[in-house]
XYZ file of C-alpha atoms in Angstrom:
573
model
C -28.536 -4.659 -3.000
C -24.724 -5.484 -3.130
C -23.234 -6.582 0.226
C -21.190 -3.238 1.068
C -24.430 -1.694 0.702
C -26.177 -4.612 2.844
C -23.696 -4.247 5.028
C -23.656 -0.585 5.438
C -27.136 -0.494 6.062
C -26.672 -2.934 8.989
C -24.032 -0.732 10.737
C -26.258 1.921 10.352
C -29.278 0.412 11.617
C -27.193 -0.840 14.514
C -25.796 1.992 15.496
C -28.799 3.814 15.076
C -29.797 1.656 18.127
C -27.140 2.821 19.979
C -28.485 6.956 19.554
C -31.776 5.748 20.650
C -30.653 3.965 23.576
C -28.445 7.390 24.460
C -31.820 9.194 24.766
C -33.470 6.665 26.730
C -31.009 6.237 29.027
C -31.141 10.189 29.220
C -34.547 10.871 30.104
C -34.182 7.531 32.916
C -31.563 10.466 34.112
C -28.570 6.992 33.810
C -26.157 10.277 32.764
C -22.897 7.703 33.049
C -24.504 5.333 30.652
C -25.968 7.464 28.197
C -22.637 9.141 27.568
C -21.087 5.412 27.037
C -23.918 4.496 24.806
C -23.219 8.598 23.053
C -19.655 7.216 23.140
C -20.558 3.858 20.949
C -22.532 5.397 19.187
C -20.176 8.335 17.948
C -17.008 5.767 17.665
C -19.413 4.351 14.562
C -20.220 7.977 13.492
C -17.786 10.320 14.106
C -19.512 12.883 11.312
C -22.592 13.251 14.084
C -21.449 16.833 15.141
C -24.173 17.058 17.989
C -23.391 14.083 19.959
C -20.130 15.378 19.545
C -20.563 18.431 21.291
C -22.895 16.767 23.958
C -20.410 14.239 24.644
C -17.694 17.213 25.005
C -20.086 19.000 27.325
C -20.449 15.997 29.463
C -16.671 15.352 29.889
C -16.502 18.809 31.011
C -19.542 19.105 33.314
C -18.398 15.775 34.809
C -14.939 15.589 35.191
C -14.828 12.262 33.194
C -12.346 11.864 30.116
C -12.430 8.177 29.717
C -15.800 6.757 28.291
C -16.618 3.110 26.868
C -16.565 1.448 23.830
C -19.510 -0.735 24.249
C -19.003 -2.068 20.751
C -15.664 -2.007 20.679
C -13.148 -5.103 19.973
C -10.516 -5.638 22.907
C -7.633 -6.322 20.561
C -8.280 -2.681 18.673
C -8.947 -1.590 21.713
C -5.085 -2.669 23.666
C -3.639 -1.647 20.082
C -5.095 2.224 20.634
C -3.965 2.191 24.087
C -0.168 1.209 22.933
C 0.013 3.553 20.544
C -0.866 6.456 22.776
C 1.734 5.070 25.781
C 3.995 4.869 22.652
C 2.902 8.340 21.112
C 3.474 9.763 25.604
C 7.119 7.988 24.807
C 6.063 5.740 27.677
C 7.495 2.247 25.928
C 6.950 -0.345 29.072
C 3.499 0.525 28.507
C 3.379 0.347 24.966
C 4.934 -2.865 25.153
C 2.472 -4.388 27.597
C -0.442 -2.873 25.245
C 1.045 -4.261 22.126
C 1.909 -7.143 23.214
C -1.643 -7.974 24.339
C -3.019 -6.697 20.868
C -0.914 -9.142 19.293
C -2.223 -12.026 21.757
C -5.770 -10.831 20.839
C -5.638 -10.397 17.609
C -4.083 -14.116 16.913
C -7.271 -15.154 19.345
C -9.445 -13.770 17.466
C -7.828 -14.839 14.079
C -8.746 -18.375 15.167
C -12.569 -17.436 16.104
C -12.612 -16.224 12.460
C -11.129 -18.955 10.792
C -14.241 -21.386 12.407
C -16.713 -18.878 11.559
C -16.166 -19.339 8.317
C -17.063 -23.034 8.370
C -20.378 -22.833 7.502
C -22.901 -22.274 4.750
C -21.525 -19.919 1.781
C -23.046 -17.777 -1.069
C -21.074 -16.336 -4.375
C -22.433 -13.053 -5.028
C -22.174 -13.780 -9.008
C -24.497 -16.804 -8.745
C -28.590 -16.572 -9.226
C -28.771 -19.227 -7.236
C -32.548 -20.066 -8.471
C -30.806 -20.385 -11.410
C -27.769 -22.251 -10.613
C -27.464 -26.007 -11.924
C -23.818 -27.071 -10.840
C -23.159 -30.407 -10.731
C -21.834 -32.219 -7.379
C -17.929 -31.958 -7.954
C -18.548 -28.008 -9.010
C -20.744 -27.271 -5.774
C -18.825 -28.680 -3.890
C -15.311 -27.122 -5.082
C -17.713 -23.763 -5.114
C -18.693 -23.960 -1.364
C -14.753 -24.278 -0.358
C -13.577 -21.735 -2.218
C -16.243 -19.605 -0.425
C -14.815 -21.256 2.706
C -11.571 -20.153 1.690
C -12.113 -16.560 0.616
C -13.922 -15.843 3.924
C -10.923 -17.400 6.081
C -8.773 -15.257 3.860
C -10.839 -12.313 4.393
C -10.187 -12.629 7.799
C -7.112 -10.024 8.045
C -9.412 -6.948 6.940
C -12.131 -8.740 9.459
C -10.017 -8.010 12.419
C -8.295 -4.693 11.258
C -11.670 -2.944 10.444
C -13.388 -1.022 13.490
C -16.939 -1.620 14.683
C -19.308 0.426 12.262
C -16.689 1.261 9.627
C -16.662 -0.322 6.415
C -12.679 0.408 5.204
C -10.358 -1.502 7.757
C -7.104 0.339 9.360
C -4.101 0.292 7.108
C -1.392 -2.327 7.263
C -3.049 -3.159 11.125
C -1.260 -5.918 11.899
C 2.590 -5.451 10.552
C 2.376 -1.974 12.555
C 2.347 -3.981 15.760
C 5.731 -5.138 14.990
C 6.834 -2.056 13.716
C 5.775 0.069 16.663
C 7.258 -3.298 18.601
C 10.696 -2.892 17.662
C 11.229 0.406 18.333
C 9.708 0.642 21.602
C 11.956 -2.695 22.710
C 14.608 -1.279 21.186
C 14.079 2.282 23.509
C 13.960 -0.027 26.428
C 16.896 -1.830 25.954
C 15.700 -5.488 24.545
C 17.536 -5.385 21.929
C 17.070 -9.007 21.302
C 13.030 -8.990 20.816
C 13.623 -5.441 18.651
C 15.128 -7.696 16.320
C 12.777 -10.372 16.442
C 10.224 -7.478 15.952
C 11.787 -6.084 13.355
C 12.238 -9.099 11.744
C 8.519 -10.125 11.851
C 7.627 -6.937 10.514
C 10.260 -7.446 7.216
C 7.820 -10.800 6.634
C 5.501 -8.223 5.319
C 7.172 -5.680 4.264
C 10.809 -7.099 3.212
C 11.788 -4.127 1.251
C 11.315 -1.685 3.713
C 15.000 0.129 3.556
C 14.378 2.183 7.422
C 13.756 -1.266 8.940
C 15.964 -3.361 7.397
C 18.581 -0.868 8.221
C 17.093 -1.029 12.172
C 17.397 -4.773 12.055
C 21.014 -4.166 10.764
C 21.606 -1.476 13.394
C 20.267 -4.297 16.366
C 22.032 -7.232 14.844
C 25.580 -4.686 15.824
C 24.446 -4.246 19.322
C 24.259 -7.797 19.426
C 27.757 -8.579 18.376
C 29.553 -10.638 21.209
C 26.890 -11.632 23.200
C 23.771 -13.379 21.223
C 24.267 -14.175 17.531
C 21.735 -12.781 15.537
C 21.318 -15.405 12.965
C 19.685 -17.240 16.204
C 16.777 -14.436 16.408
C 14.099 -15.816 13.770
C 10.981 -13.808 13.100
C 7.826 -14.968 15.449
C 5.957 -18.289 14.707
C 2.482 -16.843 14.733
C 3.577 -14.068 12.259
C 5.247 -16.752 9.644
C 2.556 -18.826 10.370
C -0.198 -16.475 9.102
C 1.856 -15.325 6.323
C 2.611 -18.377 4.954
C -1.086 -19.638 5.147
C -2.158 -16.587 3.454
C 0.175 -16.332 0.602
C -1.360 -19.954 0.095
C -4.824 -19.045 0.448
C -4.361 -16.696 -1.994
C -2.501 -19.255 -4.175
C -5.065 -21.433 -4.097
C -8.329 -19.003 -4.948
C -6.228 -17.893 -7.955
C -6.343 -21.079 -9.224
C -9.908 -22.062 -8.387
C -10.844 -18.786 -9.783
C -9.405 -19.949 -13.112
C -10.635 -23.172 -13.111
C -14.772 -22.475 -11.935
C -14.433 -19.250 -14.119
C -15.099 -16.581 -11.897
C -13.292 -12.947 -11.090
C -10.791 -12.996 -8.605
C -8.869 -10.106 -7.378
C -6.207 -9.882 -4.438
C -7.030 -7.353 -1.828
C -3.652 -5.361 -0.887
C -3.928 -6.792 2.679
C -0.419 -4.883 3.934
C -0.957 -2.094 2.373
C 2.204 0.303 3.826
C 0.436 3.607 3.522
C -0.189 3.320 7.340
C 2.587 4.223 9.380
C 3.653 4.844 12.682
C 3.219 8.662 13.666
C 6.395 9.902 14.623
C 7.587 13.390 13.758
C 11.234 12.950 14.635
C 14.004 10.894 13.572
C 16.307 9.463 15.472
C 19.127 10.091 16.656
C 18.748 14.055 15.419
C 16.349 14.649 18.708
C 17.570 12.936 20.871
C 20.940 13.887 22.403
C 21.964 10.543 24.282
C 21.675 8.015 20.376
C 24.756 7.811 18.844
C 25.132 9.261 15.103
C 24.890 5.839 14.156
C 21.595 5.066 15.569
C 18.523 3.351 14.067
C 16.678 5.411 11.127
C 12.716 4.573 11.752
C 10.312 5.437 9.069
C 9.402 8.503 11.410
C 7.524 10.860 9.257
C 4.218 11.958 9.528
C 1.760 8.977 8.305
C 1.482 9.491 4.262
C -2.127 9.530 3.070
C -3.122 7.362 -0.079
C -1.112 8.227 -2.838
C -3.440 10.692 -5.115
C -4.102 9.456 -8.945
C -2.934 12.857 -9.191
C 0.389 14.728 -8.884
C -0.064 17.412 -6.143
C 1.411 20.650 -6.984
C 1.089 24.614 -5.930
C 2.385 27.926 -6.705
C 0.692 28.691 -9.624
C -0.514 32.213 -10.797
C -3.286 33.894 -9.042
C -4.426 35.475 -11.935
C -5.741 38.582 -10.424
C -3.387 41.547 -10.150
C -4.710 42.617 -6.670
C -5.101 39.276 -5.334
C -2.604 39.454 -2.412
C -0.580 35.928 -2.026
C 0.059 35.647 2.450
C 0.567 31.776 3.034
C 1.247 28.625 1.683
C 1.092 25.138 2.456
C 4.858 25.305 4.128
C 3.762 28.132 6.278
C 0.413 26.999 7.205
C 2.170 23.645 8.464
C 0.156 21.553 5.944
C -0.469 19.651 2.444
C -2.137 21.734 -0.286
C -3.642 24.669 1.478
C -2.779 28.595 0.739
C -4.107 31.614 2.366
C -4.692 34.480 0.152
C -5.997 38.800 1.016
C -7.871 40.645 -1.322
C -9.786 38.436 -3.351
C -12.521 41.010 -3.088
C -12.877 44.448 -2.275
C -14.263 46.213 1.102
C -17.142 47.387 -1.303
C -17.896 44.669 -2.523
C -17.773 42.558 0.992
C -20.055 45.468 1.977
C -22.577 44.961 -1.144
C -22.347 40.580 -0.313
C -23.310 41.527 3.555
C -26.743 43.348 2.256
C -27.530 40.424 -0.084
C -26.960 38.246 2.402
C -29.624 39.911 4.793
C -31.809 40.074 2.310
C -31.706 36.185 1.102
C -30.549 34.087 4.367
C -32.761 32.069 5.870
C -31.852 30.372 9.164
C -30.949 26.794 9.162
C -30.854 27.040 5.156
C -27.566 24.615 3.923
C -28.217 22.712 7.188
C -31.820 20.664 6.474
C -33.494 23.414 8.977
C -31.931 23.447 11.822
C -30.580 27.182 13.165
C -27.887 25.659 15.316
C -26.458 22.919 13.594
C -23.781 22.840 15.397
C -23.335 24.593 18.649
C -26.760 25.836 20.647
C -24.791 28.903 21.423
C -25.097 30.599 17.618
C -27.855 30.661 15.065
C -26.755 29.908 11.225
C -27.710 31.156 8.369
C -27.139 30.424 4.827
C -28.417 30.668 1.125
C -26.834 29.270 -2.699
C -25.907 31.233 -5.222
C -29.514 30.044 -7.254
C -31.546 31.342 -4.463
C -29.621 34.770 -4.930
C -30.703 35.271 -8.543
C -33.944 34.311 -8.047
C -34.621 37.038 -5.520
C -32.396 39.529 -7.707
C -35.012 38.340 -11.048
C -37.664 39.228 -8.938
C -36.373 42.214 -7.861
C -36.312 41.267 -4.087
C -33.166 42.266 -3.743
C -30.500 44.408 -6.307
C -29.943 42.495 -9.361
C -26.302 43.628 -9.635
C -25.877 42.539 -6.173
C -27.433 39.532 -6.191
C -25.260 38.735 -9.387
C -21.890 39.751 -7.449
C -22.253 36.251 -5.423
C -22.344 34.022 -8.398
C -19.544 36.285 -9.705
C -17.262 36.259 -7.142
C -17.650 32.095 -6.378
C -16.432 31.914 -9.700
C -13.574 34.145 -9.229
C -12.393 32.324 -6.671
C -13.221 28.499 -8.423
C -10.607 30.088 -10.929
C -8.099 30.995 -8.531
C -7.879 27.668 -6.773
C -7.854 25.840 -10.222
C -4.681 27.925 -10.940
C -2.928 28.250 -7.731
C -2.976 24.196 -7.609
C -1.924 23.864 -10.871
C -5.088 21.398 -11.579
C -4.647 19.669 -14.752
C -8.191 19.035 -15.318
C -11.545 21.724 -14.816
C -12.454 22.334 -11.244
C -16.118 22.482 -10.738
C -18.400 23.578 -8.079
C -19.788 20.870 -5.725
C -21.798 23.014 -3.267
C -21.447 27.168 -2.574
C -22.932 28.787 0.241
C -23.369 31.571 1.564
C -23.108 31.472 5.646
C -23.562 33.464 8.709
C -23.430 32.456 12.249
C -24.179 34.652 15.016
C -23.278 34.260 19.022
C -26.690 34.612 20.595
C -26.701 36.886 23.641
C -26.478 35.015 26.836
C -25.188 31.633 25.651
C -21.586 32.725 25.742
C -20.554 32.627 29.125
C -18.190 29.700 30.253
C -18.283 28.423 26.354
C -16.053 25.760 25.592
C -17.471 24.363 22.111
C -16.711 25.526 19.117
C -18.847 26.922 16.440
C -17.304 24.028 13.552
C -16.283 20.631 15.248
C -12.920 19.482 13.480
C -13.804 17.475 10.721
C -12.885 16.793 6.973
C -14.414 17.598 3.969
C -14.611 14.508 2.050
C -13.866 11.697 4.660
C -14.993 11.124 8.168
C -12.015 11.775 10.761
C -11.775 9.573 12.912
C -9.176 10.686 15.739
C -9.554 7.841 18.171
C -8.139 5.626 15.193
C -5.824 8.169 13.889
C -7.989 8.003 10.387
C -10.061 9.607 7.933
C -12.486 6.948 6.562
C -13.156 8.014 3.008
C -16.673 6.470 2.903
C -20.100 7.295 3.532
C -22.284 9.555 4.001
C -19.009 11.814 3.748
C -18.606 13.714 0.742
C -15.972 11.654 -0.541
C -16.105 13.266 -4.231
C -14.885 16.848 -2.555
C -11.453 17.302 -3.484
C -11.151 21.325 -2.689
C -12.625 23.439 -0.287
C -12.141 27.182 -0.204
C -13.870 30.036 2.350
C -13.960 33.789 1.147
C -14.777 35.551 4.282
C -16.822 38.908 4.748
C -16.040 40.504 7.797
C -14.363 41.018 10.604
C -16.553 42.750 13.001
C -16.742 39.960 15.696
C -15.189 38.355 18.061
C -13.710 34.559 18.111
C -14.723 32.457 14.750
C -10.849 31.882 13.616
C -10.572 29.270 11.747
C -8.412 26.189 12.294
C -6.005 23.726 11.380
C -5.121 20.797 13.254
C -3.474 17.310 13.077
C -5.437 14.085 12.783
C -5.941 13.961 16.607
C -8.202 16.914 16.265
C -6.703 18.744 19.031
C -3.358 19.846 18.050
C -3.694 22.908 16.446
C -1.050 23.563 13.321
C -2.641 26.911 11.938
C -5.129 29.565 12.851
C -6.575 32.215 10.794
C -8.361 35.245 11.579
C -11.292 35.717 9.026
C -11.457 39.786 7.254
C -13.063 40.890 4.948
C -11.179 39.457 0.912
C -9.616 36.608 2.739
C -9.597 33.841 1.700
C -8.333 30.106 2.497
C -8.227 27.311 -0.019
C -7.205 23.640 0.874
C -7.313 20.251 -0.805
C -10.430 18.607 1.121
C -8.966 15.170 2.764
C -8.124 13.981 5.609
C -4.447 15.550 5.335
C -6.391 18.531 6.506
C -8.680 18.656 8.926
C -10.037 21.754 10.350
C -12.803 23.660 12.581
C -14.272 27.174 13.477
C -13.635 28.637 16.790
C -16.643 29.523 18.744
C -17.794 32.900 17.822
C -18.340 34.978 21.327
C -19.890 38.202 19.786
C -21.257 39.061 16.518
C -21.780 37.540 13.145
C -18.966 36.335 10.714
C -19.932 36.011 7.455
C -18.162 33.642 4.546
C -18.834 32.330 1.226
C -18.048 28.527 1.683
C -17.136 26.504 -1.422
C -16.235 22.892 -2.146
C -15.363 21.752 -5.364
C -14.732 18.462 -7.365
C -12.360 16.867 -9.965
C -15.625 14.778 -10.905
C -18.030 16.098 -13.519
C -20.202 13.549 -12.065
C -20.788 15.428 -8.861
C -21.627 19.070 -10.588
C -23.380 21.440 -8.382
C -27.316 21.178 -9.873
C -27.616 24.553 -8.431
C -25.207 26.313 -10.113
C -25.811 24.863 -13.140
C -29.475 26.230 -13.179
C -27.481 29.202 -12.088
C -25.167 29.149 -14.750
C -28.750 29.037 -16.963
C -30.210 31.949 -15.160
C -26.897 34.080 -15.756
C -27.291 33.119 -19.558
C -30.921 34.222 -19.632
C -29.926 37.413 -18.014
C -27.157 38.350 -20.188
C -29.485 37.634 -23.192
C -31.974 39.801 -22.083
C -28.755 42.251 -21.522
C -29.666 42.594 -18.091
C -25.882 43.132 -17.496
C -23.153 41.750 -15.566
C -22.181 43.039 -12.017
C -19.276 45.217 -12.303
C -16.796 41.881 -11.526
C -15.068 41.230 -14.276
C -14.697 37.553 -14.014
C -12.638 37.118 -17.170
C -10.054 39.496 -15.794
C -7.682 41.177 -18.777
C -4.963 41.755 -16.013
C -3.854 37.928 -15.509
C -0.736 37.756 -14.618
């Protein structure tokens, strides 16, 4: 077993310790407790939609908003609670927060360092095996040494249960630093800040224009070639640029692989969605210009276009990404007919099963509707045995592919988009659950990473579906109530789009964590959808539909016939 797996198989059995000790605590009726141990637990697994919605319950039953960490690191924890004083514009605060991260996280830098004194193990050596001489063990166990001491920055910058650590964690101190000391008026330590931060990042052109915007405040009364960048910042710079030096060269010389983690990696960023001065009357035109756009997600190994043809004539464009508020995501009306919505609906009564999609259970994930689902293999098979219409059952494969081709083409996808999972869904409000609801039918989530909204992140790791790249719902109906579906930013709460499902809608969206989304509880009724995810990666290939794809092969040979969907449409635009 390799040691991310090793590893991830701790977390999880550790954590699953904290879900047990939820339910204890539960039945001893400890209610505060269990919803800090819920709490832990769902920090560690924030893709568990049930304790979700039973720690949501509990907030609002009991009045409480705060809960604890019981897991959680104090230095991650003061650096959360500065960025939302800073995110509240509240800067003292942020400062004192910050400020206390920093102190913590240099604390704890030392604990690591000493930890790391201590027996060592390459992975690439069978050690049964392994006949180095004194000098060579001996060089081998410090290099060890060293590569765990240097290891130490993604140590402290990675939360409890997550394997990937938070982005550029420690040079955002100092750039969230410098702004808010600049806001208060300490001009002097929003240099220094700034400063400290341009140790990591020195060609950062918004900050090294800040530092150049302090340094004229300055003028006449400190000079600024007196403000250095802080000790413990230079300090751990400079000993990691050697530590990295120096396992370079060991890797040479004891002939092993060696590769440099990109430690400051500057795709984190502070979350800002104004510059300054443009909002803020009082600044002066000249003011400081902070990187103050919207945090960028990893750069793609992709160019990410849209706008391309939708192929079908009476495929009505509505949205796109601009007007949704969003990355990648377009909103699109007729993609099938009322007939043919119509035709879906009676397949789908005659194939769902509830819980199917959702390893049995019928409320997944509210208590207050029942789901039901079926795959596009399941279909055929009950149209080849004549459980339900042939034609009709054939009109679900026909109409996923329909719209695998619009998405393809709309994103301008240079390489073949293929299904990773299609399903067929219906949930329905059950009578006398809906009073007083305030769940919703879809928690917030992404579709290949695992949002994390305390942390302002979307861990792309497991058990998410991190090959997903697409995602794309073809609704039904719209004989219900509630069920629109949602848009919101990373803190899962603000909402930047809603949609209200009919029947030949359809939305489409690239499936990171640029956009995650939800279902509003549905109060009355069933809405019905055909839900599809897709992948750039042959790897991950629906099984089902390609057994489907063979079962659509077998039919046409036995000239069975098509539904009436022309799915190789002569009117592309």
């Amino acid at each position: 077993m390799s040691e991310d797996a090793t590893e991830t198989a701790v977390f999880t059995f550790l954590h699953h310790q904290s879900h047990l000790v939820f339910f204890t605590l539960l039945q001893l009726n400890k209610l505060e407790e269990a919803a800090n141990a819920a709490h832990t637990f769902f920090m560690a697994n924030p893709e568990h939609m049930e304790i979700q919605q039973d720690l949501e319950n509990y907030k609002t039953t009991s009045g409480k908003v705060s809960l604890i960490d019981q897991e959680a690191r104090q230095h991650m924890e003061d650096y959360s609670a500065g960025v939302r004083h800073y995110d509240k514009e509240e800067y003292e605060l942020a400062i004192e927060f910050l400020e206390r991260a920093l102190k913590g996280y240099y604390s704890e830098d030392e604990d690591c360092q000493i930890m790391c004194e201590g027996p060592q193990r390459f992975e690439e050596h069978e050690y049964l095996d392994y006949k180095a001489g004194l000098y060579e063990a001996i060089a081998d166990h410090y290099m060890q040494v060293l590569a765990c001491k240097h290891d130490c920055v993604r140590e402290l910058a990675t939360r409890s249960g997550r394997i990937s650590p938070i982005e550029n964690f420690l040079p955002l101190h100092y750039d969230y630093l410098q702004f808010a000391y600049y806001r208060v008026g300490d001009y002097v330590k929003a240099l220094e800040c700034a400063k400290s931060y341009l140790l990591f990042h020195p060609d950062d052109e918004d900050v090294l224009e800040n530092a150049g915007y302090y340094k004229g405040l300055l003028e006449g009364t400190v000079d600024p070639a007196t403000i250095k960048p802080r000790k413990e910042a230079r300090t751990l710079l400079q000993r990691h640029k050697l530590e990295s030096q120096l396992l370079q060269v060991a890797a040479a010389g004891l002939g092993y692989a060696y590769t440099e983690p990109n430690y400051w990696n500057r795709y984190g960023a502070r979350q800002d969605e104004h510059s300054v001065p443009s909002s803020i009357s009082s600044e002066p035109e000249d003011g400081p210009r902070l990187s103050l756009t919207k945090k960028p997600m990893p750069k793609p190994d992709r160019e990410l276009k849209e706008g391309g043809p939708l192929l079908y004539s009476d495929v009505k464009f509505v949205y796109n990404s601009e007007q949704l508020n969003g990355t990648q995501r377009v909103l699109l009306d007729n993609v099938i007919s009322e007939e043919q919505c119509r035709e879906l609906h009676r397949v789908a009564s005659g194939i769902m099963l509830a819980g199917d999609g959702y390893r049995g259970k019928t409320s997944p994930h509210t208590p207050n509707e029942r789901f039901e689902g079926a795959t596009v293999l399941k279909a055929l098979k009950y149209g080849y045995e004549g459980r339900v219409p042939l034609k009709s059952a054939r009109l679900f494969y026909d109409i996923s592919e329909k719209a695998r081709r619009i998405v393809q083409s709309y994103f301008l996808l240079n390489s073949t988009l293929y299904f990773s999972y299609t399903h067929l869904v219906c949930r329905t409000a059950l009578s006398g659950q809906q009073e007083r609801r305030n769940d919703l039918s879809h928690p917030i989530h992404a579709d290949n990473c695992l949002l994390d909204p305390e942390a302002n992140e979307c861990w792309k790791e497991p058990p998410a579906y991190t090959f997903r790249d697409y995602s794309a719902l073809l609704y039904m109906n719209a004989d219900f109530e509630g069920g629109e579906f949602i848009f919101t930013e990373m803190d899962a709460k603000t909402v930047t789009a809603s949609i209200k499902p009919k029947c030949g809608r359809m939305i489409s969206f690239s499936s990171g964590g640029e956009n995650p989304h939800g279902v509003k509880a549905v109060t009355k009724g069933q809405r019905c959808a055909v839900a599809l995810w897709f992948t750039l990666d042959p790897l991950y290939r629906e099984l089902e539909r390609i057994q489907a794809d063979e079962v659509i092969a077998m039919l046409d040979q036995e000239h069975l016939g098509p539904s009436e969907m022309n799915i190789n449409p002569k009117d592309e635009l």
